[in-house]
PDB file of C-alpha atoms in Angstrom:
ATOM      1  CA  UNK A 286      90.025 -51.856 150.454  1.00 45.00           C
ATOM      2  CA  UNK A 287      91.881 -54.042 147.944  1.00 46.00           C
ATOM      3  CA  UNK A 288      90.850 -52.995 144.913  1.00 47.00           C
ATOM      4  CA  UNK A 289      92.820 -55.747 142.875  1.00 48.00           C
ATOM      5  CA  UNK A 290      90.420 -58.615 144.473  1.00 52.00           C
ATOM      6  CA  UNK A 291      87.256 -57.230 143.349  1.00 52.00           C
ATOM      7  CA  UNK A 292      84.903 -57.079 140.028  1.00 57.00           C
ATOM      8  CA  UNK A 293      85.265 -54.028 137.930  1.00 58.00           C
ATOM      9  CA  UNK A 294      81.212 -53.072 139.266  1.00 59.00           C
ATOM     10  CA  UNK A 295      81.905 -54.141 142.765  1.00 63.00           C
ATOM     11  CA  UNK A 296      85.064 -51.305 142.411  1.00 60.00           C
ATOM     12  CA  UNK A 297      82.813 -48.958 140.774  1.00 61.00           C
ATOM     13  CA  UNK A 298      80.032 -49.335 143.493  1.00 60.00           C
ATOM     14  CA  UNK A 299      83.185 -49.019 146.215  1.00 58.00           C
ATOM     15  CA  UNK A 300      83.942 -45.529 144.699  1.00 57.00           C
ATOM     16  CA  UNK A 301      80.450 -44.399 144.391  1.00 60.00           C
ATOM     17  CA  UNK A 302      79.873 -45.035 148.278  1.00 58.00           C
ATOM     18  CA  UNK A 303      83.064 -43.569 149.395  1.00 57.00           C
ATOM     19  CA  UNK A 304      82.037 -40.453 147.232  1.00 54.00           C
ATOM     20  CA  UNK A 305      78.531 -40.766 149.241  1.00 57.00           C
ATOM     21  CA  UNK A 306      79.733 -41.458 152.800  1.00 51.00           C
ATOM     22  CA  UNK A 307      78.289 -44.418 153.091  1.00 47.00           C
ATOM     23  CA  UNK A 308      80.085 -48.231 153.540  1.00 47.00           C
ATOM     24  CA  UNK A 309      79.385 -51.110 151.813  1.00 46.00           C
ATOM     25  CA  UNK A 310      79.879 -54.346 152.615  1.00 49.00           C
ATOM     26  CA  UNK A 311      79.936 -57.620 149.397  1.00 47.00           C
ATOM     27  CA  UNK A 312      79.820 -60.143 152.411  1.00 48.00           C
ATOM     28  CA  UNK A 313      75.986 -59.342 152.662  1.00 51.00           C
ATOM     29  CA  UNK A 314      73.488 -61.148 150.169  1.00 53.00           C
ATOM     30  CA  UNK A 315      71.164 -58.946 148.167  1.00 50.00           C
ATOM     31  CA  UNK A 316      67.889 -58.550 149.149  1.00 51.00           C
ATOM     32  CA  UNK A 317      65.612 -61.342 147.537  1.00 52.00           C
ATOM     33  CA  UNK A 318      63.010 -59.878 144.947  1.00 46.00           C
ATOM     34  CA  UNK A 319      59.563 -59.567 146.100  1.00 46.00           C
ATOM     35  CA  UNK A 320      57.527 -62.953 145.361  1.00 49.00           C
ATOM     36  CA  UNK A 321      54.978 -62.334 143.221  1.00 51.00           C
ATOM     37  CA  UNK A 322      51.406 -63.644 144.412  1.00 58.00           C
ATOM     38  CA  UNK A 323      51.062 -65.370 140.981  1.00 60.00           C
ATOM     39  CA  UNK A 324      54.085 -66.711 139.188  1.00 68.00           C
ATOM     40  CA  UNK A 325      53.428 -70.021 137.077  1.00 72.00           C
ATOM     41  CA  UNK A 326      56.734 -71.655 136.925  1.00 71.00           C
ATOM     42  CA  UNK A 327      55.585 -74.642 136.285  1.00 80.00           C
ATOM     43  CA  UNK A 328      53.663 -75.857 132.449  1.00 82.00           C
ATOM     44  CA  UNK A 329      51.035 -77.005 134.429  1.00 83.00           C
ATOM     45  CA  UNK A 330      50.650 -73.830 136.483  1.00 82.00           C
ATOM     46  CA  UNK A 331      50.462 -71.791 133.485  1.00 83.00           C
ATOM     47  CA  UNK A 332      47.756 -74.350 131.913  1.00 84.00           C
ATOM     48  CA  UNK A 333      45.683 -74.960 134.710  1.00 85.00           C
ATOM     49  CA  UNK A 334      45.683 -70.246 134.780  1.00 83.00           C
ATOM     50  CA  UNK A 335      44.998 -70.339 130.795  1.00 85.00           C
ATOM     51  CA  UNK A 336      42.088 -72.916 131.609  1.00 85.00           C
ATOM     52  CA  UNK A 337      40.780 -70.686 134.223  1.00 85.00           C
ATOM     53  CA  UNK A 338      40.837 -67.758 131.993  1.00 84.00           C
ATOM     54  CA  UNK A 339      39.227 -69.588 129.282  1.00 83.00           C
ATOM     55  CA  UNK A 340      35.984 -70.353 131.641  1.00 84.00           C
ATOM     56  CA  UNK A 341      35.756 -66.420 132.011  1.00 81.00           C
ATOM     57  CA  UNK A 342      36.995 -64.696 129.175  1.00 82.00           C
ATOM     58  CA  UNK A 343      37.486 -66.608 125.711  1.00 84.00           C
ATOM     59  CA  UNK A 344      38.985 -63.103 124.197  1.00 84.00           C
ATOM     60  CA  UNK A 345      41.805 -63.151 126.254  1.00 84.00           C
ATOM     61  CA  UNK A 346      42.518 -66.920 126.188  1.00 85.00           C
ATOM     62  CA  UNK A 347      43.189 -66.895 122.803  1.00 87.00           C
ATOM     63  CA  UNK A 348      45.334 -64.022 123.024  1.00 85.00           C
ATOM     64  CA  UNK A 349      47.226 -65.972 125.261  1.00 86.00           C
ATOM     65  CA  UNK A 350      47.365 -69.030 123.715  1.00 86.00           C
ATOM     66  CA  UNK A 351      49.104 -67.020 120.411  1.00 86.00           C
ATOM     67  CA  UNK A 352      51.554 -65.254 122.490  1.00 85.00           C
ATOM     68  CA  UNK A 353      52.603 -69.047 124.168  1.00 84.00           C
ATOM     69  CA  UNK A 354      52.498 -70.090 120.394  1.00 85.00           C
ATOM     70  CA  UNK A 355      55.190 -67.680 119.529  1.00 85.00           C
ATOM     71  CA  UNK A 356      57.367 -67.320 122.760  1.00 82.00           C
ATOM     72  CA  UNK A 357      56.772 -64.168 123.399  1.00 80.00           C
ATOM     73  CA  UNK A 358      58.638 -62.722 126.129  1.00 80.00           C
ATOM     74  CA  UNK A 359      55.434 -60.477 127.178  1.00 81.00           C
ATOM     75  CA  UNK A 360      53.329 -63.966 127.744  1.00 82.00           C
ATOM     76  CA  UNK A 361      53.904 -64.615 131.449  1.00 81.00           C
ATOM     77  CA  UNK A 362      53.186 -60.982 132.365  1.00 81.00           C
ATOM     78  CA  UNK A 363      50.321 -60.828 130.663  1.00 83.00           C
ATOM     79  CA  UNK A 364      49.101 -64.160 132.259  1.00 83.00           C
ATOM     80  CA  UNK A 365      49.953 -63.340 135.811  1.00 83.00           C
ATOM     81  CA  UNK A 366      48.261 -59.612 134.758  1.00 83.00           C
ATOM     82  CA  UNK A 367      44.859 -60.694 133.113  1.00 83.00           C
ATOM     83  CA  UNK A 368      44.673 -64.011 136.001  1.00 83.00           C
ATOM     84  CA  UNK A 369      45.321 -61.357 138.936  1.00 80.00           C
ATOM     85  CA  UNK A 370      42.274 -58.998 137.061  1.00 82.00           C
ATOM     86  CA  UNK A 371      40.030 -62.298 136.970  1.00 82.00           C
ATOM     87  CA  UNK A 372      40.628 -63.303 140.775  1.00 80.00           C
ATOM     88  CA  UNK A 373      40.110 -59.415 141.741  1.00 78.00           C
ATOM     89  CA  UNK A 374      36.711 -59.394 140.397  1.00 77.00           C
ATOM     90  CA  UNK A 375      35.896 -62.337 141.847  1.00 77.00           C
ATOM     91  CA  UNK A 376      36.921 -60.781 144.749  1.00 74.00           C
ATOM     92  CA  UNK A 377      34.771 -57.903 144.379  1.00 70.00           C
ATOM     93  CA  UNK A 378      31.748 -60.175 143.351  1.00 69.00           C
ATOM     94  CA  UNK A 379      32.333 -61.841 146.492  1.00 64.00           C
ATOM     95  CA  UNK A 380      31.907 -59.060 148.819  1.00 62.00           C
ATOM     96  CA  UNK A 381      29.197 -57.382 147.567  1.00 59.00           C
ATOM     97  CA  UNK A 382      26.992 -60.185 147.557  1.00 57.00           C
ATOM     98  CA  UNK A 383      27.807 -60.840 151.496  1.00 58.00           C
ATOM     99  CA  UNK A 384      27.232 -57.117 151.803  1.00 57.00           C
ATOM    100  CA  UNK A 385      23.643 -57.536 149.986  1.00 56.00           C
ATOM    101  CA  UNK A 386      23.066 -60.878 151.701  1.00 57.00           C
ATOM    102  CA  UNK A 387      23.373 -59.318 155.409  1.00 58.00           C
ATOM    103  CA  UNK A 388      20.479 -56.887 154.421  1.00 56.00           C
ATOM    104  CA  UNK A 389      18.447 -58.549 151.598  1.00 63.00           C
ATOM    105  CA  UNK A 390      18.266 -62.045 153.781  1.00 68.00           C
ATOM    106  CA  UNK A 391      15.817 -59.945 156.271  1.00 66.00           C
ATOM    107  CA  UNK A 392      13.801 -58.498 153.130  1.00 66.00           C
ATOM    108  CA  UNK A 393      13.668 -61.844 151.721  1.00 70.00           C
ATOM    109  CA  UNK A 394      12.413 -63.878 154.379  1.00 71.00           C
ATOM    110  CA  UNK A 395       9.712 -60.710 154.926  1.00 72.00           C
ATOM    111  CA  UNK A 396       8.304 -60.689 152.082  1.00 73.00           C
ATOM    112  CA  UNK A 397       7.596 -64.493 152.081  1.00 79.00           C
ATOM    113  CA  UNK A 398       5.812 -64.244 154.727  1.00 79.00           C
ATOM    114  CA  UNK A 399       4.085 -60.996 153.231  1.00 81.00           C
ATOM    115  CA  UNK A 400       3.225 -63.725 150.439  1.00 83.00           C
ATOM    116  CA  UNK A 401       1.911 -65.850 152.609  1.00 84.00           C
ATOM    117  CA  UNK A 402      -0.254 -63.422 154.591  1.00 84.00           C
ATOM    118  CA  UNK A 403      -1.477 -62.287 151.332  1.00 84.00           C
ATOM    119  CA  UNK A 404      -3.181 -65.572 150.469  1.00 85.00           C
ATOM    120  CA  UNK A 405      -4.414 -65.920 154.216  1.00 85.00           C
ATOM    121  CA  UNK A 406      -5.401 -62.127 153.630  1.00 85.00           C
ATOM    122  CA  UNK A 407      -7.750 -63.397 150.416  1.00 86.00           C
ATOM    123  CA  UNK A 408      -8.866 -66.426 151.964  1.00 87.00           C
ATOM    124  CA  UNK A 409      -9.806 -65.058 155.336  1.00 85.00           C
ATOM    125  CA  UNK A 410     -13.889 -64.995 155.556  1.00 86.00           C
ATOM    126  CA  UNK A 411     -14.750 -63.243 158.682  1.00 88.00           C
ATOM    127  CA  UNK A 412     -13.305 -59.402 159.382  1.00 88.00           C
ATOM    128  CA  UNK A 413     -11.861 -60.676 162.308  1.00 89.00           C
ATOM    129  CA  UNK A 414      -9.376 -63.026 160.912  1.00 88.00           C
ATOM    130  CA  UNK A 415      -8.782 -60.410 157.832  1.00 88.00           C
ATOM    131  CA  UNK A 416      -7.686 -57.545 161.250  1.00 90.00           C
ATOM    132  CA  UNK A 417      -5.786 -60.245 162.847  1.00 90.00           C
ATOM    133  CA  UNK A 418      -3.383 -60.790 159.213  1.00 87.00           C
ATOM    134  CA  UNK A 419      -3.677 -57.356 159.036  1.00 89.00           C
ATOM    135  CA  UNK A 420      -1.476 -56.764 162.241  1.00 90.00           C
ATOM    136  CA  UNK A 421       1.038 -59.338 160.939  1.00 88.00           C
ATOM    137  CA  UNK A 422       1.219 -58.055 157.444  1.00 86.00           C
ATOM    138  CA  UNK A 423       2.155 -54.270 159.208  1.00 89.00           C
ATOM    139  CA  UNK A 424       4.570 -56.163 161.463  1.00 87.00           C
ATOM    140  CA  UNK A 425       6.311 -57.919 158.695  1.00 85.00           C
ATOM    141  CA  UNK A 426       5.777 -55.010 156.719  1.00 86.00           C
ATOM    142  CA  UNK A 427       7.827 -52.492 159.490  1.00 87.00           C
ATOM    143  CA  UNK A 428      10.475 -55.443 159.678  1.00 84.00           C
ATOM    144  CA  UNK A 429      10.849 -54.774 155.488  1.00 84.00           C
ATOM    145  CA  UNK A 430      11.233 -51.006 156.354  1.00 87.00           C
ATOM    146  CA  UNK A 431      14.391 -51.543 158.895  1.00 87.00           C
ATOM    147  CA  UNK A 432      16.120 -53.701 156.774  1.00 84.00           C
ATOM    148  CA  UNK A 433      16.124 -51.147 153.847  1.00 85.00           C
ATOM    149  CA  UNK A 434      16.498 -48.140 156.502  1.00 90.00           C
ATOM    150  CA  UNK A 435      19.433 -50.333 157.505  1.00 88.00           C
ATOM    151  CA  UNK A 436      20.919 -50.426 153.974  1.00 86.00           C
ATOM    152  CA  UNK A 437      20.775 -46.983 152.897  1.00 90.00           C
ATOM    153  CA  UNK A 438      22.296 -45.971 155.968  1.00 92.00           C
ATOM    154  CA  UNK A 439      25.086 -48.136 154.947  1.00 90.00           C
ATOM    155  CA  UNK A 440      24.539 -47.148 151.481  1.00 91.00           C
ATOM    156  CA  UNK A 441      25.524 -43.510 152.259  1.00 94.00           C
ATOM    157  CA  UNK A 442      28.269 -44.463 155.090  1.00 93.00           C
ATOM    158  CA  UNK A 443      29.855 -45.858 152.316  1.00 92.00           C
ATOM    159  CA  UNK A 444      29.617 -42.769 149.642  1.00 93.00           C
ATOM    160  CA  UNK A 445      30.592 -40.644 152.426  1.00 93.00           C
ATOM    161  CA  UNK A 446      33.803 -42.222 152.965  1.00 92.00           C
ATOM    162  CA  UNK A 447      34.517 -42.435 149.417  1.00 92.00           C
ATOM    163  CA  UNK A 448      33.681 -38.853 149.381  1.00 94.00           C
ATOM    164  CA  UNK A 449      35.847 -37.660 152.276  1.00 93.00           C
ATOM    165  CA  UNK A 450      38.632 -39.663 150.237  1.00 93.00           C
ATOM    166  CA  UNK A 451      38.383 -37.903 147.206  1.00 93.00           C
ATOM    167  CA  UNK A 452      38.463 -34.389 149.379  1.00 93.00           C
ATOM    168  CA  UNK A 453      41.414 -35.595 151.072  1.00 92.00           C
ATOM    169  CA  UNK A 454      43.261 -36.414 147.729  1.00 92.00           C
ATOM    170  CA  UNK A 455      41.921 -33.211 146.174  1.00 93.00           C
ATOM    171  CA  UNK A 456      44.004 -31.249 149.290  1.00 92.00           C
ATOM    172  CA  UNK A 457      46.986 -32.973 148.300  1.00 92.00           C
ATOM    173  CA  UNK A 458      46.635 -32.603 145.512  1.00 91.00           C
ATOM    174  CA  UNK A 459      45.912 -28.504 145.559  1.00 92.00           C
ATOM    175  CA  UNK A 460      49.636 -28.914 148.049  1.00 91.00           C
ATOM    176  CA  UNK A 461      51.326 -29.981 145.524  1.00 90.00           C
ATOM    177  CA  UNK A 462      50.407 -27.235 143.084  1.00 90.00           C
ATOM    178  CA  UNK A 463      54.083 -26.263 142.538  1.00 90.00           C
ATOM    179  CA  UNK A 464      55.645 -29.870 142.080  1.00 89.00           C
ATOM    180  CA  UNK A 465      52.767 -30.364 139.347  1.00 90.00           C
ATOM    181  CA  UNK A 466      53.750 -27.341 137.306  1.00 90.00           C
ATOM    182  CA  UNK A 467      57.679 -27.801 137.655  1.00 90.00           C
ATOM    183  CA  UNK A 468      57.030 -31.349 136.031  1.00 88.00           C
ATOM    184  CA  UNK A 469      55.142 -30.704 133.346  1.00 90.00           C
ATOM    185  CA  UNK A 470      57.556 -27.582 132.674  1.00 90.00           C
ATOM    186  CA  UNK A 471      60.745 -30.542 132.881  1.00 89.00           C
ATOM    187  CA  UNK A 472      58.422 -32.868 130.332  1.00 86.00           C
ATOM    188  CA  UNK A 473      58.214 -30.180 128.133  1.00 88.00           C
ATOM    189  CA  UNK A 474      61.637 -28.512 128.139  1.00 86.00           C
ATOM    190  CA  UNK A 475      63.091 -32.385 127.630  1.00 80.00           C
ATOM    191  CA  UNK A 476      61.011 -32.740 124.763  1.00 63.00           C
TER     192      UNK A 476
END
């Protein structure tokens, strides 16, 4: 190690590793930081976000728009924070209309024909024509009942996972009973 060649941290890191047992090499590049899924380097990146918020929230864009004003260092993370909320719920929206979709599509198309069998129901004259729309209205209707059999089944697939979730991190939790205590006792003491 020639200490006389290197940077007063680069010496300082040297020492610390030799104190740790462990080698270190300066040849090596540092790791690159993790890219960020939104960054907005460019003005027009940044104004084509700020436009996006401003469809959604005006509240926010405003905000924004000060903190730009006034070069606050806190802007871009705040932009890349309220954008990432934005696309997230969006997200969210998405998914839980294909979720409704799968089931309510059935239901939907059911009870148009239900509609229609109505009015055939109302304008039928003879009782054999009313027995025969009969049949199809307790077809459609049974195709109605599976569809929202179908959901709620789903429906409580769903709160059952979320529930065995919850136990699981309740367990942990209860585990870690000791490491709880001893941190609020170090919080306090350092107070």
């Amino acid at each position: 190690m020639k200490g006389y060649n290197m940077k007063s941290d680069q010496k300082i890191i040297c020492l610390i590793s030799i104190i740790i047992n462990k080698k270190v090499t300066f040849s090596q590049k540092p790791p690159d930081p993790p890219k960020m899924k939104y960054s907005f380097n460019t003005e027009e990146e940044i104004n084509q976000a700020l436009n996006e918020i401003k469809a959604k929230d005006e509240n926010s864009y405003t905000k924004l728009v000060e903190l730009k004003k006034n070069n606050d260092p806190q802007f871009k993370s705040r932009l890349i924070g309220k954008y990432f909320a934005l696309k997230r719920k969006e997200m969210f929206k998405k998914s839980n209309v294909n979720r409704k979709n799968r089931y309510s599509s059935r239901r939907i198309h059911a009870n148009k024909k239900l509609n229609d069998l109505n009015k055939a129901y109302k304008d039928a004259k003879t009782d054999e024509e009313k027995t025969k729309i009969k049949k199809q209205i307790e077809e459609e209707a049974l195709v109605v009942f599976t569809a929202e059999l179908e959901r709620r089944k789903k429906q409580i697939e769903r709160t059952q996972k979320l529930i065995d979730q919850q136990k699981k991190r309740l367990e942990t939790f209860e585990k870690d009973k000791d490491k709880y205590i001893e941190r609020i006792v170090t919080k306090t003491t350092s107070i």
